[in-house]
mmCIF file of C-alpha atoms in Angstrom:
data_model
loop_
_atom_site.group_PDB
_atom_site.id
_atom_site.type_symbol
_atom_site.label_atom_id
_atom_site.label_comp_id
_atom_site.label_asym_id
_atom_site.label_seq_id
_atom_site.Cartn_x
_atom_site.Cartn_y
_atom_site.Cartn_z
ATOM 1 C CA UNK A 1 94.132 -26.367 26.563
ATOM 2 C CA UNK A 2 92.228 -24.223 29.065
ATOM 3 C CA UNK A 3 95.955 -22.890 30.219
ATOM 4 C CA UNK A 4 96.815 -21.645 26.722
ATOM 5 C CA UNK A 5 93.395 -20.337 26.289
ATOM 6 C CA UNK A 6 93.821 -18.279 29.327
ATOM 7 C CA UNK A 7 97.053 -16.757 28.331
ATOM 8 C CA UNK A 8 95.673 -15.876 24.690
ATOM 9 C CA UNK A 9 92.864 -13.930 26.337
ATOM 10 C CA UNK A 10 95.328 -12.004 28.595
ATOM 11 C CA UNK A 11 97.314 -11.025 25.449
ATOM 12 C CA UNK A 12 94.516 -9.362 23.944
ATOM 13 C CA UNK A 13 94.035 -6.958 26.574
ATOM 14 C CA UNK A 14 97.679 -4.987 26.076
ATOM 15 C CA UNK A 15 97.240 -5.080 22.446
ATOM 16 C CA UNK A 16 93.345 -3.959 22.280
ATOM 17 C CA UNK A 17 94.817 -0.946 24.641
ATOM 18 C CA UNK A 18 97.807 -0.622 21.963
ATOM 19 C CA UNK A 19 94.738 -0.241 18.787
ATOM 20 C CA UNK A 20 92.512 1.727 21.184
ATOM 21 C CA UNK A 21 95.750 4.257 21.788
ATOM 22 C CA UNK A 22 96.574 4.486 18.275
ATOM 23 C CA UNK A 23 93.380 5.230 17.089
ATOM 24 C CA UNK A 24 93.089 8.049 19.585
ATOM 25 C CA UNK A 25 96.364 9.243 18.470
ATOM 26 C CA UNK A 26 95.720 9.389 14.616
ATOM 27 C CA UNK A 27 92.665 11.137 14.410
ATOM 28 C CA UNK A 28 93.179 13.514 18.203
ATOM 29 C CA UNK A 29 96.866 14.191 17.531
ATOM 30 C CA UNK A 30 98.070 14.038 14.474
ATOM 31 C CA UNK A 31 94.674 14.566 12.581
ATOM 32 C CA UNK A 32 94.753 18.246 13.749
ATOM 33 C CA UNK A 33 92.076 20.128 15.070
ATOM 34 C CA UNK A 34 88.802 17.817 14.555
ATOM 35 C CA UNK A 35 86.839 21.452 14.785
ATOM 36 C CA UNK A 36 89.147 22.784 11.589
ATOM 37 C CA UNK A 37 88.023 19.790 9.842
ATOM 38 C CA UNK A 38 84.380 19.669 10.025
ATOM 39 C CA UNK A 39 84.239 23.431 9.963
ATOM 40 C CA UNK A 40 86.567 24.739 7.889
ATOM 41 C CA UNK A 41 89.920 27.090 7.726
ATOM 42 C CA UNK A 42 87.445 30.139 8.202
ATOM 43 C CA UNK A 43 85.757 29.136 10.685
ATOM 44 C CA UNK A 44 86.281 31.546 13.498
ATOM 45 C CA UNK A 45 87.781 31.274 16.996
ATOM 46 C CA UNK A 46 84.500 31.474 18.325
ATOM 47 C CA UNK A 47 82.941 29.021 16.554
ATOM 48 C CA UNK A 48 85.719 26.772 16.997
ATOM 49 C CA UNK A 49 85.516 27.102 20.725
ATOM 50 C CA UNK A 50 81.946 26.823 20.937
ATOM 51 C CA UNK A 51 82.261 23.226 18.817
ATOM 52 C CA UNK A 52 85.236 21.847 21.003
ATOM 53 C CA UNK A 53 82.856 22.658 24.265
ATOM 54 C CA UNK A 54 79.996 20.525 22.488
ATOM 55 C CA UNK A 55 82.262 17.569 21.356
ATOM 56 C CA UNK A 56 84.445 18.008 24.606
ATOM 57 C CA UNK A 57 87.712 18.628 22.384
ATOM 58 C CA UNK A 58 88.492 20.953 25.215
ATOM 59 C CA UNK A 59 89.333 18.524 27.856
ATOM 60 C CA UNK A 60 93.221 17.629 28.328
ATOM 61 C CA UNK A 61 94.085 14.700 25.650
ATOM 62 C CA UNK A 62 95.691 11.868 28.156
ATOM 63 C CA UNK A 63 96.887 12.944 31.358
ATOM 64 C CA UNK A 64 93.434 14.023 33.183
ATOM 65 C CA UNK A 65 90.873 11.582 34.556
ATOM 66 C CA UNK A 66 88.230 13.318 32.304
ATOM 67 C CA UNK A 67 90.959 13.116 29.192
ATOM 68 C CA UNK A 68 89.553 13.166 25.828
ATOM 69 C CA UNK A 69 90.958 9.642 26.102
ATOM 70 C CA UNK A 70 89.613 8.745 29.063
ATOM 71 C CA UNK A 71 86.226 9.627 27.912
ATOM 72 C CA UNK A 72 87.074 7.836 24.251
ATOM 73 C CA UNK A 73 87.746 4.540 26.016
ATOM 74 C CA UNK A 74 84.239 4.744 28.357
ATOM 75 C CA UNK A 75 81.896 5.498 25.325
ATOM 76 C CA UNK A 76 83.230 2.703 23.557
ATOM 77 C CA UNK A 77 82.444 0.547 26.367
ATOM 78 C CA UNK A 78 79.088 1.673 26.648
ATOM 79 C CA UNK A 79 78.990 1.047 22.711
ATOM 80 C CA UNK A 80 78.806 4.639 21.320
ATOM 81 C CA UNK A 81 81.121 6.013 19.020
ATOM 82 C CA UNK A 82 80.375 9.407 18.642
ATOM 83 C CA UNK A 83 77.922 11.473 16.888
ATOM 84 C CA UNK A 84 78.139 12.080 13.113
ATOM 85 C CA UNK A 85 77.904 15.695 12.212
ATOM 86 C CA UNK A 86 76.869 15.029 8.921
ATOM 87 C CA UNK A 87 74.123 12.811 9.240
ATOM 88 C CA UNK A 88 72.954 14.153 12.504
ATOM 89 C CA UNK A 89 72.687 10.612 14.395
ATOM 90 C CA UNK A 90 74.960 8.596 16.412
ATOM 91 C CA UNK A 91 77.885 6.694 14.809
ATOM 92 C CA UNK A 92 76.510 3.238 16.369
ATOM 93 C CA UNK A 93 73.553 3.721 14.327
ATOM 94 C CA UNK A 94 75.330 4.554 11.339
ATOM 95 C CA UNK A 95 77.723 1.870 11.200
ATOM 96 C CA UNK A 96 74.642 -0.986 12.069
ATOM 97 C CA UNK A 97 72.990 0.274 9.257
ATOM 98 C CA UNK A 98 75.566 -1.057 7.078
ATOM 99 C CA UNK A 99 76.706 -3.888 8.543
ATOM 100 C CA UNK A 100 73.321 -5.662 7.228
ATOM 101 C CA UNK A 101 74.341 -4.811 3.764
ATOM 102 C CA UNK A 102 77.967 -5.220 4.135
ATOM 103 C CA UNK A 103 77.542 -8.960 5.398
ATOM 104 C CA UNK A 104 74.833 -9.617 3.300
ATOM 105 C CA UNK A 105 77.724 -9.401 0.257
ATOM 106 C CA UNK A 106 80.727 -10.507 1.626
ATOM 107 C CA UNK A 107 79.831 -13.573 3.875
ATOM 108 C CA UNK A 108 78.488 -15.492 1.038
ATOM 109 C CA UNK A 109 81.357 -14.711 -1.259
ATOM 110 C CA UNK A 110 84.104 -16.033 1.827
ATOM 111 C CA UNK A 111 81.876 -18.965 2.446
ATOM 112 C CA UNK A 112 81.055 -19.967 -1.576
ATOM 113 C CA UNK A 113 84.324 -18.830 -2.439
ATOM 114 C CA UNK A 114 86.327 -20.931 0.084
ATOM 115 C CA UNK A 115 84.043 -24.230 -0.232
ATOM 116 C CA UNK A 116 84.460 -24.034 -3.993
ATOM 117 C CA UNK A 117 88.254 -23.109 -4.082
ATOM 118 C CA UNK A 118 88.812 -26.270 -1.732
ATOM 119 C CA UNK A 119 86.889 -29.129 -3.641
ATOM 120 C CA UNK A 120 88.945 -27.871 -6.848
ATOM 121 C CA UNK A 121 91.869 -27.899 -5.070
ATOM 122 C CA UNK A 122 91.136 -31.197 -3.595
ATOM 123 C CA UNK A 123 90.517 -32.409 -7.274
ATOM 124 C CA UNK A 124 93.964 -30.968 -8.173
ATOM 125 C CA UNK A 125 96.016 -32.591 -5.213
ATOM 126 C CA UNK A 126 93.644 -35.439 -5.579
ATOM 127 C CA UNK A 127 94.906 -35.563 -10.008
ATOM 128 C CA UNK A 128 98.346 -34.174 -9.722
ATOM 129 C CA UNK A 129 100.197 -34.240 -12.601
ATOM 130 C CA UNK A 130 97.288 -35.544 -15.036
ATOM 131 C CA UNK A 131 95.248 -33.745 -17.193
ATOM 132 C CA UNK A 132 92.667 -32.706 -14.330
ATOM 133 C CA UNK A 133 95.084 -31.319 -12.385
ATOM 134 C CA UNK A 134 96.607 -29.370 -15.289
ATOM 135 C CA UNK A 135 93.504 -27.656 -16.171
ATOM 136 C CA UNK A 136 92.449 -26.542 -12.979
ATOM 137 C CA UNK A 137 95.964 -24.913 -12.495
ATOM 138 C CA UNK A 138 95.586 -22.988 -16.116
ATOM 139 C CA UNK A 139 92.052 -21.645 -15.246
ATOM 140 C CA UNK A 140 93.049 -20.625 -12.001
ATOM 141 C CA UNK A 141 96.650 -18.877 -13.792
ATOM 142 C CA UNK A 142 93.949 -17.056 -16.036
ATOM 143 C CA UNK A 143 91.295 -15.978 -13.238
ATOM 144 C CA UNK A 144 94.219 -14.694 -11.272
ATOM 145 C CA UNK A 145 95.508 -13.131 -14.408
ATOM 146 C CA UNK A 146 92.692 -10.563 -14.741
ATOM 147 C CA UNK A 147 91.996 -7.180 -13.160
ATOM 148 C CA UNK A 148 89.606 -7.178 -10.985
ATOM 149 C CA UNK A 149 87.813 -4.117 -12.416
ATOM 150 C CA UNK A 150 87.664 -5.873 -15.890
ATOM 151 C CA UNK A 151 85.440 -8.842 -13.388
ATOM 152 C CA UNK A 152 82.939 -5.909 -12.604
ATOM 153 C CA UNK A 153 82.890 -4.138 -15.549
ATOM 154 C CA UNK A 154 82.515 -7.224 -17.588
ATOM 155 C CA UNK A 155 79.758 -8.702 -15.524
ATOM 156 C CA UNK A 156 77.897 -5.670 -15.592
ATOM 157 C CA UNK A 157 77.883 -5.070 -19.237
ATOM 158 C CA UNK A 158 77.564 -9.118 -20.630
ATOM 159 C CA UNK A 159 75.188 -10.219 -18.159
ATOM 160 C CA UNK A 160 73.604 -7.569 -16.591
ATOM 161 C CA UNK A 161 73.029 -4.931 -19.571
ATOM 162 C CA UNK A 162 73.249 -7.449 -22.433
ATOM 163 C CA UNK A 163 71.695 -10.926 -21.672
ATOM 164 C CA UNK A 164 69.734 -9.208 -18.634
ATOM 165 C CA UNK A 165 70.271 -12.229 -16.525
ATOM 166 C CA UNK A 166 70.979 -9.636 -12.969
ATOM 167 C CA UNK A 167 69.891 -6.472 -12.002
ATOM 168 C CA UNK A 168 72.880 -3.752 -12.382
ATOM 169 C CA UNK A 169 72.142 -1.418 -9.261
ATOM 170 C CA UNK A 170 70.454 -1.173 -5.990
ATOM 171 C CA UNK A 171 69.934 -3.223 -2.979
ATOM 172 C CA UNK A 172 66.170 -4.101 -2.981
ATOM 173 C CA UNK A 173 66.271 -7.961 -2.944
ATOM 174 C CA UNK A 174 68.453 -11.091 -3.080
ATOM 175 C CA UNK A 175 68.750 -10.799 -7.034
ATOM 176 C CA UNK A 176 70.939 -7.503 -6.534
ATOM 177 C CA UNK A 177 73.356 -9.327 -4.708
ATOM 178 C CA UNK A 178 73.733 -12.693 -7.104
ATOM 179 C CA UNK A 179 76.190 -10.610 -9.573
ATOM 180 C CA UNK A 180 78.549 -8.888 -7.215
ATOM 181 C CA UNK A 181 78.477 -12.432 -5.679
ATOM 182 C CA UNK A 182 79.278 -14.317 -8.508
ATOM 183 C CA UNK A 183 81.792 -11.761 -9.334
ATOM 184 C CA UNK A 184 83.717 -11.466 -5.553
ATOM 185 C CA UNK A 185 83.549 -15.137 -5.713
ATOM 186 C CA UNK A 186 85.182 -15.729 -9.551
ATOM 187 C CA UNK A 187 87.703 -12.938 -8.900
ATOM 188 C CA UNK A 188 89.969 -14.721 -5.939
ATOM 189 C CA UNK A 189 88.689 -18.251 -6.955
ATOM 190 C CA UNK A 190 92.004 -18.478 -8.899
ATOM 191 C CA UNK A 191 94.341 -17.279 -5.980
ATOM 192 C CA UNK A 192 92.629 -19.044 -3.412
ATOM 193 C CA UNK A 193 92.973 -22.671 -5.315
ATOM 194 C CA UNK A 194 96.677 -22.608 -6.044
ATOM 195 C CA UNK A 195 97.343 -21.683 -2.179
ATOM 196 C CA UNK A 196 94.989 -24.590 -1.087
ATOM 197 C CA UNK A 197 96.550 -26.606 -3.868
ATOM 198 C CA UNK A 198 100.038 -25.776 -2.407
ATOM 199 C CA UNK A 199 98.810 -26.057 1.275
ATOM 200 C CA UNK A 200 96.904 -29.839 0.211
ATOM 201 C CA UNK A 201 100.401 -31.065 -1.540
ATOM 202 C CA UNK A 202 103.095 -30.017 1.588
ATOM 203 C CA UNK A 203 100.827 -32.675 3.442
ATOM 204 C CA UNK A 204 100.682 -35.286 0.436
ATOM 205 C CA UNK A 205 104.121 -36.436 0.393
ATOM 206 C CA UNK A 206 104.747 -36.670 4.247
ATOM 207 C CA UNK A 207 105.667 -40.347 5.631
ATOM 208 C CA UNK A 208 102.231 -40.717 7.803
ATOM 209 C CA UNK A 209 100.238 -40.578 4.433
ATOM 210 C CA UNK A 210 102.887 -43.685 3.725
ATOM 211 C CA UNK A 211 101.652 -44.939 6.892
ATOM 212 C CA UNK A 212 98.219 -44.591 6.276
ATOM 213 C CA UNK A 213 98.413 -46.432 2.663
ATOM 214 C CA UNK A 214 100.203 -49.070 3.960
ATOM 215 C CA UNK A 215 96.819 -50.128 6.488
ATOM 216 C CA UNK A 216 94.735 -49.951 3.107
ATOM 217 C CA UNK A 217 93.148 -46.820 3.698
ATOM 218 C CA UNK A 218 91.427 -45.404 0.478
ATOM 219 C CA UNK A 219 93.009 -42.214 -1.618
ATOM 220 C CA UNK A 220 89.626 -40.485 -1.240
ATOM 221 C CA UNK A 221 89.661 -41.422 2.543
ATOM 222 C CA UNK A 222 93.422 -40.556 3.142
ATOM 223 C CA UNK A 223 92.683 -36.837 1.445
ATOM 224 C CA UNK A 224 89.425 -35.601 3.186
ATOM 225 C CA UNK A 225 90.919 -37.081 7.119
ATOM 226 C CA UNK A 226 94.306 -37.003 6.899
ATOM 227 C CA UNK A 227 95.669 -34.489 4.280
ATOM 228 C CA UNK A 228 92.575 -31.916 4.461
ATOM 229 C CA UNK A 229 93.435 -32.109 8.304
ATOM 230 C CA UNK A 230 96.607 -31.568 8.814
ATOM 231 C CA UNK A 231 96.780 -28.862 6.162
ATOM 232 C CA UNK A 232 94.019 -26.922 7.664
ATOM 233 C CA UNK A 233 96.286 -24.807 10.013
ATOM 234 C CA UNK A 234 97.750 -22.466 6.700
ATOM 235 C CA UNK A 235 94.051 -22.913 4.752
ATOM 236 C CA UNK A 236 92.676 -21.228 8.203
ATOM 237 C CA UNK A 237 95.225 -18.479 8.618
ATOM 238 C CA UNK A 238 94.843 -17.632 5.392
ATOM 239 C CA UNK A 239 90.611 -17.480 4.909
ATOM 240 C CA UNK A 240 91.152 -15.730 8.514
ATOM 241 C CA UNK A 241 92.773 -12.678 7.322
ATOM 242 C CA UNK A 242 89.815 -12.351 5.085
ATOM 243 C CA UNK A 243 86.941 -12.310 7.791
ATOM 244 C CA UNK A 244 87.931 -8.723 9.089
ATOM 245 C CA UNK A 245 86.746 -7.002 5.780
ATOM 246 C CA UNK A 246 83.489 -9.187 6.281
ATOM 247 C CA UNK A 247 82.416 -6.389 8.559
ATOM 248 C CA UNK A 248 83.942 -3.571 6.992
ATOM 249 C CA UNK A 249 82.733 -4.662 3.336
ATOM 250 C CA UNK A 250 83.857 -4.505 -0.463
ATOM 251 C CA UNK A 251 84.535 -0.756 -1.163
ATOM 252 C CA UNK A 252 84.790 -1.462 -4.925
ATOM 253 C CA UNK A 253 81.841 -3.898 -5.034
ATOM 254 C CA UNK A 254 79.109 -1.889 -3.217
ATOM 255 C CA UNK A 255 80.174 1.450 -5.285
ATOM 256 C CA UNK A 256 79.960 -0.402 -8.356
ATOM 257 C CA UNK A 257 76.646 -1.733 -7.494
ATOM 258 C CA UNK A 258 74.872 0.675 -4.998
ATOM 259 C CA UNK A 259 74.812 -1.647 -2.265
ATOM 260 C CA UNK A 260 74.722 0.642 0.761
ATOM 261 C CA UNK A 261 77.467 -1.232 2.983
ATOM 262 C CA UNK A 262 80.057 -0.321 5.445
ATOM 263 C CA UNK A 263 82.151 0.228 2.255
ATOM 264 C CA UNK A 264 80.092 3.220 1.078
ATOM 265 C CA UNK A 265 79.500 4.802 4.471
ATOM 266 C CA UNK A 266 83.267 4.819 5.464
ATOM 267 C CA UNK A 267 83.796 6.640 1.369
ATOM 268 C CA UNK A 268 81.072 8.897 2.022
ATOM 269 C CA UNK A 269 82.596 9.980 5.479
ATOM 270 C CA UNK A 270 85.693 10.541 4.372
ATOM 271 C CA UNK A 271 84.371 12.866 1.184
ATOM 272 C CA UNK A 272 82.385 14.669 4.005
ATOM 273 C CA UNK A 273 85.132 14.991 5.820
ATOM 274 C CA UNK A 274 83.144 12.832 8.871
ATOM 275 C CA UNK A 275 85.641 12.301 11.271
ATOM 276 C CA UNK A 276 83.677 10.846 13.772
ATOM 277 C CA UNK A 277 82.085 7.947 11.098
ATOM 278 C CA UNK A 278 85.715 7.529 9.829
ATOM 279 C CA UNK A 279 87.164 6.962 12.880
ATOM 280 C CA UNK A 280 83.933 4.467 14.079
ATOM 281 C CA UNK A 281 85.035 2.495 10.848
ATOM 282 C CA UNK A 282 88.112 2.350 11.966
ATOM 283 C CA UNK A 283 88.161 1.383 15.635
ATOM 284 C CA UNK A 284 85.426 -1.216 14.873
ATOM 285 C CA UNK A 285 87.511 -2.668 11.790
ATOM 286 C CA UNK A 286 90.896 -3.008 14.138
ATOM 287 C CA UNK A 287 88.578 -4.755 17.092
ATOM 288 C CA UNK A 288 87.036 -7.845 14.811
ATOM 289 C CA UNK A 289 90.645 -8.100 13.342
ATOM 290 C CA UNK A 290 91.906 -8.778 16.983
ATOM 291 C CA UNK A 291 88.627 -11.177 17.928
ATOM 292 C CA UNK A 292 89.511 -12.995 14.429
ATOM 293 C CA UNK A 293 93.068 -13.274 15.343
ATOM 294 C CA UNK A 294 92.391 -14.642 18.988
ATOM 295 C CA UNK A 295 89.803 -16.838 17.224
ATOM 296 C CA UNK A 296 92.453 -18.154 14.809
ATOM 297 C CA UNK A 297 94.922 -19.071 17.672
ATOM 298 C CA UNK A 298 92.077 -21.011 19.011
ATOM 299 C CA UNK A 299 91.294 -22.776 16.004
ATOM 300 C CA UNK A 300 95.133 -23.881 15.890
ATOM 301 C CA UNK A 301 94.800 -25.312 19.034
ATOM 302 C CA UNK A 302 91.977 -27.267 18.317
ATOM 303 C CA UNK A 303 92.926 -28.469 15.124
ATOM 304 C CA UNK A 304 96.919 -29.275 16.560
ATOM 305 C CA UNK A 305 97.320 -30.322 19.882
ATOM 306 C CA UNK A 306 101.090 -29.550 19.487
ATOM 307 C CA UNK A 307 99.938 -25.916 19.298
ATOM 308 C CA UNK A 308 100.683 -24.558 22.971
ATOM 309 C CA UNK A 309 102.249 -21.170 24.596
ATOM 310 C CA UNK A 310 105.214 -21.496 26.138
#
């Protein structure tokens, strides 16, 4: 176990490099002059030169040992991403400001979303075929069937405008949140129980759930500690490729409902042409989706003992 643990962690260093090179590249390179950006086409040469000297854009790119690289790679060590020239403050700052909001909406709509898509599909696999079974598959064929702007819009004019029951904008208490909740949570419900459904069923008809039935273990029993088991390796990979945009938030979700989250500040960067925000967004995004992945290779490990390196 610790072996394979070992060589996952050295596999994350080439590829962190890899993210940490592209992301220079992108917005140094082939971004164009960062200076022509925030300052315009008619900017002048001398204002141009005077903003690379602040920002250090006038440093060699890679092949220097004071490279704009080279002095990329050290700030982010040291946890600073830059400064934002529109909002006169560090990126860091900017970008912890809306993680609170950001996870605030999206953790409880993974978390209530996943635990409720996996009892219904446990009722499905658990009913296949009968009437139970059959409904949860045509409610989940018509939640996946509808946009999920008609989800916001809909919730925000029935039960929000009309009935009253949530607040429509803002970010002042818990109540804001219920309604962008319920709707993150309604709008993949449908998706997320046919794939457990699917996942739950691959494991039903295998001959050690034969085995199992044949020592008198209970259906109930057999599902939750054999089935739900062994079919947790595709249930994981899948609600793992959703924990990345914990962190960098519901774009959709907080305009629609003025929450203030990662979401907003990377929309609001990019209108101000923030290169600096953008590009914190960015780098931060790519680095939880490698600590999720290495997480998730863990998991499988844990949760398969036939899971090894080579």
């Amino acid at each position: 176990m610790w072996r394979y643990v070992g060589k996952r962690l050295l596999q994350v260093v080439p590829t962190t490099f890899g993210i940490l090179v592209l992301t220079f590249v992108l917005f140094n390179v082939v971004g164009g002059s960062p200076a022509e950006t925030i300052l315009g086409k008619n900017a002048t040469a001398e204002a141009i030169a005077a903003f690379n000297r602040l920002h250090g854009f006038d440093k060699p790119l890679l092949f220097a040992l004071d490279s704009q690289f080279i002095t990329f790679v050290s700030n982010l060590l040291k946890g600073e991403l830059g400064y934002s020239v529109e909002l006169k403050e560090p990126v860091t700052s900017v970008l912890l400001r809306g993680v609170g909001p950001s996870l605030s909406l999206t953790v409880p709509i993974l978390v209530g979303g996943t635990l409720l898509a996996l009892m219904l599909a446990l009722l499905s696999a658990a009913w296949r075929g009968r009437w139970v079974d059959k409904s949860i598959l045509l409610v989940s064929t018509v939640l996946m069937s509808v946009n999920y702007v008609v989800w916001v819009l809909a919730g925000q004019f029935f039960l929000a405008y009309k009935a009253g029951l949530f607040p429509i904008w803002g970010y002042e208490s818990a109540a804001y949140l219920a309604l962008p909740v319920l709707i993150g949570i309604v709008s993949s419900l449908g998706v997320d129980v046919r794939f457990f459904r699917t996942a739950l069923l691959d494991e039903i008809y295998k001959p050690y759930i034969l085995t199992a039935r044949s020592r008198g273990r209970s259906a109930a029993y057999i599902l939750v500690f054999h089935v739900l088991r062994n079919a947790l390796i595709p249930i994981v990979t899948y609600v793992s490729l959703s924990i990345p945009y914990l962190f960098s938030g519901s774009l959709l979700l907080e305009s629609f409902f003025g929450i203030p989250g990662l979401g907003s500040v990377a929309i609001n960067a990019i209108h101000s042409s923030d290169m600096a925000v953008v590009r914190g967004v960015v780098v931060m995004s790519a680095l939880v989706y490698q600590f999720v992945n290495l997480l998730t290779d863990l998991a499988y490990a844990a949760l398969d003992p036939r899971v090894r390196l080579k």
